[in-house]
Amino acid sequence: MDKSQQFTSLLDKVRKIVAGSDPREQKLQDICQLLEKEVLYYNWVGFYLVDLEGDQELVLGPFVGEPTEHNLISFGDGVCGQVADAQEMLVVQDVSQENNYLSCSPDVQSEIVVPLFNSEDELIGELDIDSHTKSPFTDEDRLFLDRVGELVGGLF
Ligand code: SME
């Protein structure tokens, strides 16, 4: 199975999780588990959710992978904070070249962060994926994760 076939099949599985009857938190956890297990170079998969009562902060939600000390990230800080400000997907193919970066583990080489929007087009969170491989993300990953992001945004 090539990458585009794999992503098509994974998208079907994400659709099924989203359409299921579990609570939203569980669906997010299941999506993390699926992506981390099935895509070999997705080594940490997690959600950060916008603290709607707080002041421009992201709160760590469901994730799979090594625990992180970054439970709370202010808008503007790190890759996640940059995405919260710009409201656009950001791909860092080599984290050693990124100045505004919050390290979770020395094993991480690259990162992709996808903003999530609700039906009113408000930013409600982010999908964050770290990889232990340098430059692993292609346009196929962008397209795939963009679709995953749309599906997850529909849950809010
Ligand atoms: N690297 C992120 C912080 C979150 S960890 O990857 C889990 C950043 O720079 O915002």
Coordinates of N, CA, C and O and ligand atoms in Angstrom, one line a residue:
M1 N 0.8 -1.2 0.0 CA 0.0 0.0 0.0 C 0.9 1.3 0.0 O 1.8 1.4 0.8
D2 N 0.7 2.2 -1.0 CA 1.5 3.4 -0.9 C 0.9 4.4 0.0 O -0.2 4.2 0.6
K3 N 1.6 5.5 0.2 CA 1.2 6.5 1.2 C -0.2 7.0 0.9 O -1.0 7.2 1.8
S4 N -0.5 7.3 -0.4 CA -1.8 7.9 -0.6 C -3.0 6.9 -0.4 O -4.0 7.3 0.2
Q5 N -2.7 5.6 -0.7 CA -3.7 4.6 -0.3 C -3.9 4.5 1.2 O -5.0 4.4 1.7
Q6 N -2.7 4.5 1.9 CA -2.8 4.4 3.3 C -3.6 5.6 3.9 O -4.4 5.4 4.8
F7 N -3.3 6.8 3.4 CA -4.0 7.9 4.0 C -5.5 7.9 3.7 O -6.3 8.3 4.5
T8 N -5.9 7.4 2.5 CA -7.3 7.2 2.1 C -8.0 6.3 3.1 O -9.1 6.6 3.6
S9 N -7.3 5.2 3.4 CA -7.9 4.2 4.3 C -8.0 4.8 5.7 O -8.9 4.6 6.5
L10 N -6.9 5.5 6.1 CA -6.9 6.1 7.5 C -8.0 7.2 7.6 O -8.7 7.3 8.7
L11 N -8.2 7.9 6.5 CA -9.3 8.9 6.6 C -10.7 8.3 6.8 O -11.5 8.8 7.5
D12 N -10.9 7.1 6.2 CA -12.1 6.4 6.4 C -12.3 6.0 7.9 O -13.4 6.1 8.5
K13 N -11.1 5.6 8.5 CA -11.2 5.2 9.9 C -11.4 6.4 10.8 O -12.2 6.4 11.8
V14 N -10.8 7.6 10.5 CA -11.1 8.8 11.2 C -12.5 9.2 11.1 O -13.2 9.5 12.1
R15 N -13.1 9.1 9.9 CA -14.5 9.4 9.7 C -15.4 8.6 10.6 O -16.3 9.1 11.2
K16 N -15.1 7.3 10.7 CA -15.9 6.4 11.5 C -15.8 6.8 13.0 O -16.8 6.8 13.7
I17 N -14.6 7.1 13.4 CA -14.4 7.5 14.9 C -15.2 8.8 15.1 O -16.0 8.8 16.1
V18 N -15.1 9.7 14.2 CA -15.8 11.0 14.4 C -17.4 10.8 14.4 O -18.1 11.4 15.2
A19 N -17.8 9.8 13.6 CA -19.3 9.6 13.5 C -19.8 8.7 14.6 O -21.0 8.6 14.8
G20 N -18.9 8.1 15.4 CA -19.3 7.2 16.5 C -20.0 7.9 17.6 O -20.3 9.1 17.6
S21 N -20.4 7.1 18.6 CA -21.2 7.7 19.7 C -20.4 7.9 21.0 O -20.9 8.3 22.0
D22 N -19.1 7.7 20.9 CA -18.2 8.0 22.1 C -18.2 9.5 22.4 O -18.4 10.3 21.5
P23 N -17.9 9.9 23.7 CA -17.7 11.3 24.0 C -16.5 11.9 23.2 O -15.6 11.1 22.8
R24 N -16.6 13.2 22.9 CA -15.6 13.8 22.1 C -14.1 13.5 22.5 O -13.3 13.3 21.7
E25 N -13.9 13.6 23.8 CA -12.6 13.4 24.4 C -12.0 12.0 24.0 O -10.9 11.9 23.6
Q26 N -12.9 11.0 24.0 CA -12.5 9.6 23.6 C -12.2 9.6 22.1 O -11.3 8.9 21.7
K27 N -13.0 10.3 21.3 CA -12.8 10.3 19.9 C -11.4 10.9 19.6 O -10.7 10.4 18.7
L28 N -11.1 12.0 20.3 CA -9.8 12.6 20.0 C -8.7 11.7 20.4 O -7.7 11.5 19.7
Q29 N -8.9 11.0 21.5 CA -7.9 10.0 22.0 C -7.7 8.9 21.0 O -6.6 8.5 20.6
D30 N -8.8 8.4 20.4 CA -8.8 7.3 19.4 C -8.1 7.7 18.2 O -7.4 6.9 17.5
I31 N -8.3 9.0 17.8 CA -7.6 9.5 16.6 C -6.1 9.6 16.8 O -5.3 9.2 15.9
C32 N -5.7 10.0 18.0 CA -4.3 10.0 18.3 C -3.7 8.6 18.2 O -2.6 8.4 17.6
Q33 N -4.4 7.7 18.8 CA -3.9 6.3 18.8 C -3.7 5.7 17.4 O -2.7 5.1 17.1
L34 N -4.8 6.0 16.6 CA -4.8 5.5 15.2 C -3.6 6.0 14.4 O -2.8 5.3 13.8
L35 N -3.4 7.4 14.5 CA -2.4 8.0 13.7 C -1.0 7.6 14.2 O -0.1 7.3 13.4
E36 N -0.8 7.5 15.5 CA 0.5 7.2 16.0 C 0.9 5.8 15.7 O 2.0 5.5 15.4
K37 N -0.1 4.9 15.7 CA 0.1 3.5 15.5 C 0.4 3.2 14.0 O 1.3 2.4 13.6
E38 N -0.4 3.8 13.1 CA -0.4 3.5 11.7 C 0.6 4.2 10.8 O 1.1 3.7 9.8
V39 N 1.0 5.4 11.2 CA 2.0 6.1 10.4 C 3.3 6.1 11.2 O 3.4 6.7 12.3
L40 N 4.3 5.3 10.7 CA 5.5 5.0 11.4 C 6.3 6.2 11.9 O 6.9 6.2 12.9
Y41 N 6.2 7.3 11.1 CA 7.0 8.5 11.4 C 6.2 9.5 12.2 O 6.7 10.6 12.4
Y42 N 5.0 9.2 12.6 CA 4.2 10.0 13.5 C 4.5 9.5 14.9 O 3.9 8.5 15.3
N43 N 5.4 10.1 15.7 CA 5.8 9.5 16.9 C 5.2 10.1 18.2 O 5.3 9.6 19.3
W44 N 4.7 11.3 18.0 CA 3.9 11.9 19.1 C 2.7 12.6 18.4 O 2.9 13.4 17.5
V45 N 1.5 12.2 18.8 CA 0.3 12.8 18.2 C -0.6 13.3 19.3 O -1.0 12.6 20.2
G46 N -0.9 14.6 19.2 CA -1.8 15.1 20.3 C -2.6 16.3 19.9 O -2.3 16.9 18.8
F47 N -3.5 16.7 20.8 CA -4.4 17.9 20.5 C -4.1 18.9 21.6 O -3.9 18.6 22.8
Y48 N -4.0 20.1 21.2 CA -4.0 21.3 22.1 C -5.3 22.0 21.8 O -5.7 22.2 20.6
L49 N -6.0 22.4 22.9 CA -7.3 23.0 22.7 C -7.2 24.5 23.2 O -6.5 24.7 24.3
V50 N -7.8 25.4 22.5 CA -7.8 26.8 22.9 C -8.6 26.9 24.2 O -9.7 26.4 24.3
D51 N -8.0 27.6 25.2 CA -8.7 27.8 26.5 C -9.7 29.0 26.3 O -9.3 30.1 26.2
L52 N -10.9 28.7 26.1 CA -11.9 29.7 25.6 C -12.2 30.7 26.7 O -12.6 31.8 26.5
E53 N -11.9 30.3 28.0 CA -12.1 31.3 29.1 C -10.8 32.0 29.4 O -10.9 33.0 30.1
G54 N -9.7 31.4 29.1 CA -8.4 32.0 29.4 C -8.0 33.0 28.5 O -8.7 33.5 27.6
D55 N -6.7 33.4 28.6 CA -6.2 34.5 27.8 C -5.2 33.9 26.8 O -4.0 33.8 27.1
Q56 N -5.7 33.6 25.6 CA -4.8 33.2 24.5 C -3.8 32.1 24.9 O -2.6 32.3 24.8
E57 N -4.4 31.0 25.3 CA -3.6 29.9 25.7 C -4.1 28.6 25.1 O -5.3 28.4 25.0
L58 N -3.2 27.7 24.9 CA -3.5 26.4 24.4 C -3.3 25.4 25.6 O -2.3 25.5 26.3
V59 N -4.3 24.5 25.8 CA -4.2 23.5 26.9 C -4.0 22.1 26.2 O -4.8 21.8 25.3
L60 N -3.1 21.4 26.8 CA -2.9 20.0 26.2 C -4.1 19.2 26.4 O -4.7 19.1 27.5
G61 N -4.6 18.5 25.4 CA -5.7 17.6 25.4 C -5.2 16.2 25.3 O -4.1 15.8 25.6
P62 N -6.0 15.3 24.7 CA -5.6 13.9 24.5 C -4.4 13.8 23.6 O -4.2 14.6 22.7
F63 N -3.5 12.9 24.0 CA -2.3 12.7 23.1 C -1.8 11.2 23.3 O -2.2 10.6 24.3
V64 N -0.9 10.8 22.4 CA -0.3 9.5 22.5 C 1.2 9.8 22.2 O 1.6 10.5 21.3
G65 N 2.1 9.3 23.1 CA 3.5 9.5 23.0 C 4.1 9.9 24.3 O 3.4 9.8 25.3
E66 N 5.3 10.2 24.3 CA 6.0 10.6 25.6 C 5.3 11.8 26.3 O 4.8 12.7 25.6
P67 N 5.2 11.7 27.6 CA 4.6 12.9 28.3 C 5.4 14.2 28.0 O 6.6 14.1 27.8
T68 N 4.7 15.3 28.0 CA 5.4 16.6 27.8 C 5.2 17.5 28.9 O 4.1 17.5 29.6
E69 N 6.1 18.4 29.1 CA 6.0 19.4 30.2 C 5.2 20.6 29.7 O 4.8 21.5 30.4
H70 N 4.9 20.6 28.4 CA 4.2 21.8 27.8 C 2.7 21.5 27.8 O 2.1 21.3 26.8
N71 N 2.1 21.7 29.0 CA 0.7 21.5 29.2 C -0.1 22.7 28.8 O -1.2 22.6 28.4
L72 N 0.6 23.8 28.9 CA 0.0 25.1 28.6 C 0.9 25.9 27.7 O 2.1 26.1 28.0
I73 N 0.4 26.4 26.6 CA 1.3 27.1 25.6 C 0.6 28.4 25.3 O -0.6 28.4 24.9
S74 N 1.3 29.5 25.5 CA 0.7 30.8 25.2 C 0.7 31.1 23.7 O 1.7 30.6 23.0
F75 N -0.3 31.7 23.1 CA -0.3 32.1 21.7 C 1.1 32.8 21.4 O 1.5 33.7 22.2
G76 N 1.7 32.5 20.3 CA 3.0 33.1 20.0 C 4.2 32.3 20.4 O 5.3 32.4 19.8
D77 N 4.0 31.4 21.4 CA 5.2 30.6 21.9 C 5.3 29.3 21.1 O 4.3 28.5 21.0
G78 N 6.5 29.0 20.7 CA 6.8 27.7 20.0 C 6.0 27.6 18.7 O 5.4 28.5 18.2
V79 N 6.1 26.4 18.1 CA 5.5 26.1 16.8 C 3.9 26.2 17.0 O 3.2 26.8 16.2
C80 N 3.5 25.6 18.1 CA 2.0 25.6 18.4 C 1.5 27.0 18.5 O 0.4 27.4 18.0
G81 N 2.2 27.8 19.3 CA 1.8 29.2 19.5 C 1.8 30.0 18.2 O 0.9 30.9 18.1
Q82 N 2.7 29.8 17.4 CA 2.8 30.5 16.1 C 1.6 30.1 15.2 O 1.0 31.0 14.6
V83 N 1.2 28.8 15.3 CA 0.0 28.4 14.5 C -1.3 29.0 15.1 O -2.1 29.4 14.3
A84 N -1.3 29.2 16.4 CA -2.5 29.8 17.0 C -2.6 31.3 16.5 O -3.7 31.8 16.2
D85 N -1.5 32.0 16.4 CA -1.5 33.4 15.9 C -1.8 33.4 14.4 O -2.7 34.2 14.0
A86 N -1.1 32.6 13.6 CA -1.3 32.7 12.1 C -2.5 32.0 11.6 O -3.0 32.3 10.5
Q87 N -3.0 31.0 12.4 CA -4.2 30.2 12.0 C -4.0 29.5 10.7 O -4.9 29.4 9.9
E88 N -2.7 29.1 10.5 CA -2.4 28.3 9.3 C -1.5 27.1 9.7 O -0.7 27.2 10.6
M89 N -1.6 26.1 8.9 CA -0.7 24.9 9.1 C 0.7 25.3 9.1 O 1.1 26.1 8.2
L90 N 1.6 24.7 9.9 CA 3.0 25.0 9.9 C 3.8 23.7 9.9 O 3.5 22.8 10.7
V91 N 4.7 23.5 9.0 CA 5.5 22.3 8.9 C 7.0 22.8 9.2 O 7.5 23.6 8.6
V92 N 7.6 22.1 10.2 CA 9.0 22.4 10.5 C 9.7 21.0 10.2 O 9.6 20.1 11.0
Q93 N 10.4 21.0 9.1 CA 11.1 19.8 8.7 C 12.3 19.4 9.5 O 12.7 18.3 9.6
D94 N 12.9 20.5 10.2 CA 14.1 20.2 11.0 C 14.0 21.2 12.2 O 14.3 22.4 12.0
V95 N 13.6 20.7 13.3 CA 13.4 21.6 14.5 C 14.6 22.3 15.0 O 14.5 23.3 15.6
S96 N 15.8 21.8 14.6 CA 17.1 22.4 15.0 C 17.2 23.8 14.3 O 18.0 24.6 14.7
Q97 N 16.5 24.0 13.2 CA 16.6 25.2 12.5 C 15.5 26.2 12.9 O 15.4 27.3 12.3
E98 N 14.7 25.8 13.8 CA 13.5 26.7 14.2 C 13.8 27.4 15.5 O 14.1 26.8 16.5
N99 N 13.8 28.7 15.5 CA 14.2 29.5 16.7 C 13.0 29.5 17.7 O 13.3 29.4 18.9
N100 N 11.8 29.6 17.2 CA 10.7 29.7 18.1 C 10.1 28.3 18.3 O 9.1 27.9 17.6
Y101 N 10.7 27.5 19.1 CA 10.4 26.1 19.2 C 10.4 25.6 20.7 O 11.4 26.0 21.4
L102 N 9.5 24.9 21.1 CA 9.4 24.3 22.5 C 9.7 22.8 22.4 O 8.9 22.1 21.8
S103 N 10.8 22.4 22.9 CA 11.2 21.0 22.8 C 10.5 20.1 23.8 O 10.4 20.5 25.0
C104 N 9.9 19.0 23.3 CA 9.3 18.1 24.2 C 10.2 16.9 24.5 O 10.1 16.3 25.5
S105 N 11.1 16.6 23.5 CA 12.0 15.5 23.7 C 13.1 15.6 22.7 O 12.9 16.1 21.6
P106 N 14.4 15.3 23.1 CA 15.5 15.4 22.2 C 15.4 14.5 21.0 O 16.1 14.7 20.0
D107 N 14.5 13.5 21.0 CA 14.3 12.6 19.9 C 13.6 13.3 18.7 O 13.6 12.8 17.6
V108 N 12.9 14.4 19.0 CA 12.0 15.0 18.0 C 12.9 15.7 17.0 O 13.7 16.5 17.3
Q109 N 12.6 15.4 15.7 CA 13.4 16.1 14.6 C 12.6 17.0 13.8 O 13.1 17.9 13.1
S110 N 11.3 16.8 13.7 CA 10.4 17.6 12.9 C 9.0 17.6 13.5 O 8.6 16.8 14.3
E111 N 8.2 18.5 13.0 CA 6.9 18.7 13.6 C 5.9 19.3 12.5 O 6.3 20.1 11.7
I112 N 4.7 18.9 12.6 CA 3.6 19.5 11.8 C 2.4 19.9 12.7 O 2.1 19.1 13.6
V113 N 1.9 21.1 12.6 CA 0.8 21.5 13.4 C -0.3 22.1 12.6 O -0.1 22.9 11.7
V114 N -1.5 21.5 12.8 CA -2.7 21.8 12.0 C -3.7 22.6 12.8 O -4.1 22.1 13.9
P115 N -4.1 23.8 12.4 CA -5.1 24.5 13.2 C -6.5 23.8 13.0 O -6.8 23.3 11.9
L116 N -7.3 23.9 14.0 CA -8.7 23.3 14.0 C -9.7 24.4 14.2 O -9.6 25.2 15.1
F117 N -10.7 24.4 13.3 CA -11.7 25.4 13.4 C -13.1 24.8 13.6 O -13.4 23.8 13.0
N118 N -14.0 25.5 14.3 CA -15.4 25.0 14.4 C -16.2 25.5 13.2 O -15.6 26.2 12.3
S119 N -17.5 25.3 13.3 CA -18.3 25.6 12.1 C -18.4 27.1 11.9 O -18.8 27.6 10.9
E120 N -18.1 27.9 13.0 CA -18.1 29.3 12.9 C -16.8 29.9 12.5 O -16.6 31.1 12.6
D121 N -15.9 29.0 12.1 CA -14.5 29.4 11.7 C -13.7 30.0 12.8 O -12.8 30.7 12.5
E122 N -14.0 29.6 14.0 CA -13.2 30.1 15.1 C -12.2 29.0 15.4 O -12.5 27.8 15.4
L123 N -11.0 29.4 15.8 CA -9.9 28.5 16.1 C -10.3 27.8 17.5 O -10.5 28.6 18.5
I124 N -10.4 26.5 17.5 CA -10.7 25.8 18.7 C -9.6 25.0 19.2 O -9.6 24.5 20.4
G125 N -8.6 24.7 18.4 CA -7.5 23.9 18.9 C -6.5 23.6 17.7 O -6.6 24.2 16.7
E126 N -5.6 22.6 18.0 CA -4.6 22.2 17.0 C -4.4 20.7 17.1 O -4.5 20.2 18.2
L127 N -4.0 20.2 16.0 CA -3.5 18.8 16.0 C -2.0 19.0 15.8 O -1.5 19.6 14.9
D128 N -1.2 18.4 16.7 CA 0.2 18.5 16.7 C 0.9 17.1 16.6 O 0.6 16.2 17.3
I129 N 1.8 17.0 15.6 CA 2.5 15.7 15.3 C 4.0 16.0 15.3 O 4.5 16.8 14.6
D130 N 4.7 15.2 16.1 CA 6.1 15.2 16.2 C 6.7 13.9 15.5 O 6.1 12.9 15.7
S131 N 7.8 14.1 14.9 CA 8.4 12.9 14.2 C 9.9 12.8 14.7 O 10.6 13.8 14.9
H132 N 10.4 11.6 14.8 CA 11.8 11.3 15.1 C 12.6 11.3 13.8 O 13.8 10.9 13.8
T133 N 12.0 11.6 12.7 CA 12.7 11.6 11.4 C 12.8 13.0 10.9 O 11.8 13.8 11.1
K134 N 13.9 13.4 10.2 CA 14.0 14.7 9.6 C 13.2 14.7 8.3 O 13.3 13.7 7.5
S135 N 12.6 15.8 8.0 CA 11.9 16.0 6.7 C 11.0 14.9 6.2 O 11.1 14.4 5.1
P136 N 10.1 14.4 7.1 CA 9.3 13.2 6.7 C 8.0 13.7 6.0 O 7.3 12.9 5.4
F137 N 7.6 15.0 6.2 CA 6.2 15.4 5.8 C 6.2 15.9 4.3 O 7.0 16.7 3.9
T138 N 5.3 15.3 3.5 CA 5.1 15.7 2.1 C 3.8 16.4 2.0 O 3.0 16.5 2.9
D139 N 3.5 16.8 0.7 CA 2.2 17.4 0.4 C 1.1 16.4 0.8 O 0.0 16.8 1.1
E140 N 1.3 15.1 0.7 CA 0.3 14.1 1.0 C -0.1 14.2 2.5 O -1.2 14.1 2.9
D141 N 1.0 14.4 3.4 CA 0.7 14.5 4.8 C -0.1 15.8 5.0 O -1.1 15.8 5.8
R142 N 0.3 16.9 4.4 CA -0.5 18.2 4.5 C -2.0 18.0 4.2 O -2.8 18.4 4.9
L143 N -2.2 17.4 3.0 CA -3.6 17.2 2.6 C -4.4 16.3 3.5 O -5.5 16.6 3.9
F144 N -3.7 15.2 3.9 CA -4.3 14.2 4.8 C -4.7 14.9 6.1 O -5.8 14.8 6.6
L145 N -3.7 15.6 6.7 CA -4.0 16.1 8.0 C -4.9 17.3 8.0 O -5.6 17.6 8.9
D146 N -4.9 18.0 6.8 CA -5.9 19.1 6.6 C -7.3 18.5 6.7 O -8.2 19.0 7.4
R147 N -7.5 17.3 6.1 CA -8.8 16.6 6.1 C -9.2 16.2 7.5 O -10.3 16.3 7.9
V148 N -8.2 15.6 8.2 CA -8.4 15.1 9.5 C -8.8 16.3 10.4 O -9.8 16.2 11.2
G149 N -8.1 17.4 10.2 CA -8.4 18.7 11.0 C -9.9 19.1 10.7 O -10.6 19.5 11.7
E150 N -10.3 19.1 9.5 CA -11.7 19.5 9.2 C -12.7 18.6 9.9 O -13.7 19.0 10.4
L151 N -12.4 17.3 9.8 CA -13.3 16.3 10.5 C -13.4 16.5 12.0 O -14.5 16.5 12.6
V152 N -12.2 16.8 12.6 CA -12.2 17.0 14.0 C -12.9 18.3 14.4 O -13.6 18.4 15.4
G153 N -12.6 19.4 13.6 CA -13.3 20.7 13.8 C -14.8 20.5 13.9 O -15.4 21.2 14.6
G154 N -15.3 19.6 13.1 CA -16.8 19.4 13.1 C -17.3 18.9 14.4 O -18.5 18.8 14.6
L155 N -16.4 18.4 15.3 CA -16.9 17.9 16.6 C -17.1 19.1 17.6 O -17.6 18.8 18.7
F156 N -16.7 20.3 17.2 CA -16.8 21.4 18.2 C -17.9 22.4 17.8 O -18.4 22.5 16.7
Ligands
SME1 N1 7.0 21.5 20.0 C1 5.8 22.2 20.3 C2 5.4 22.0 21.7 C3 4.5 20.9 21.9 S1 5.3 19.4 21.9 O1 5.7 19.2 20.5 C4 4.3 18.2 22.3 C5 6.0 23.7 20.0 O2 7.1 24.1 19.7 O3 5.1 24.4 20.1

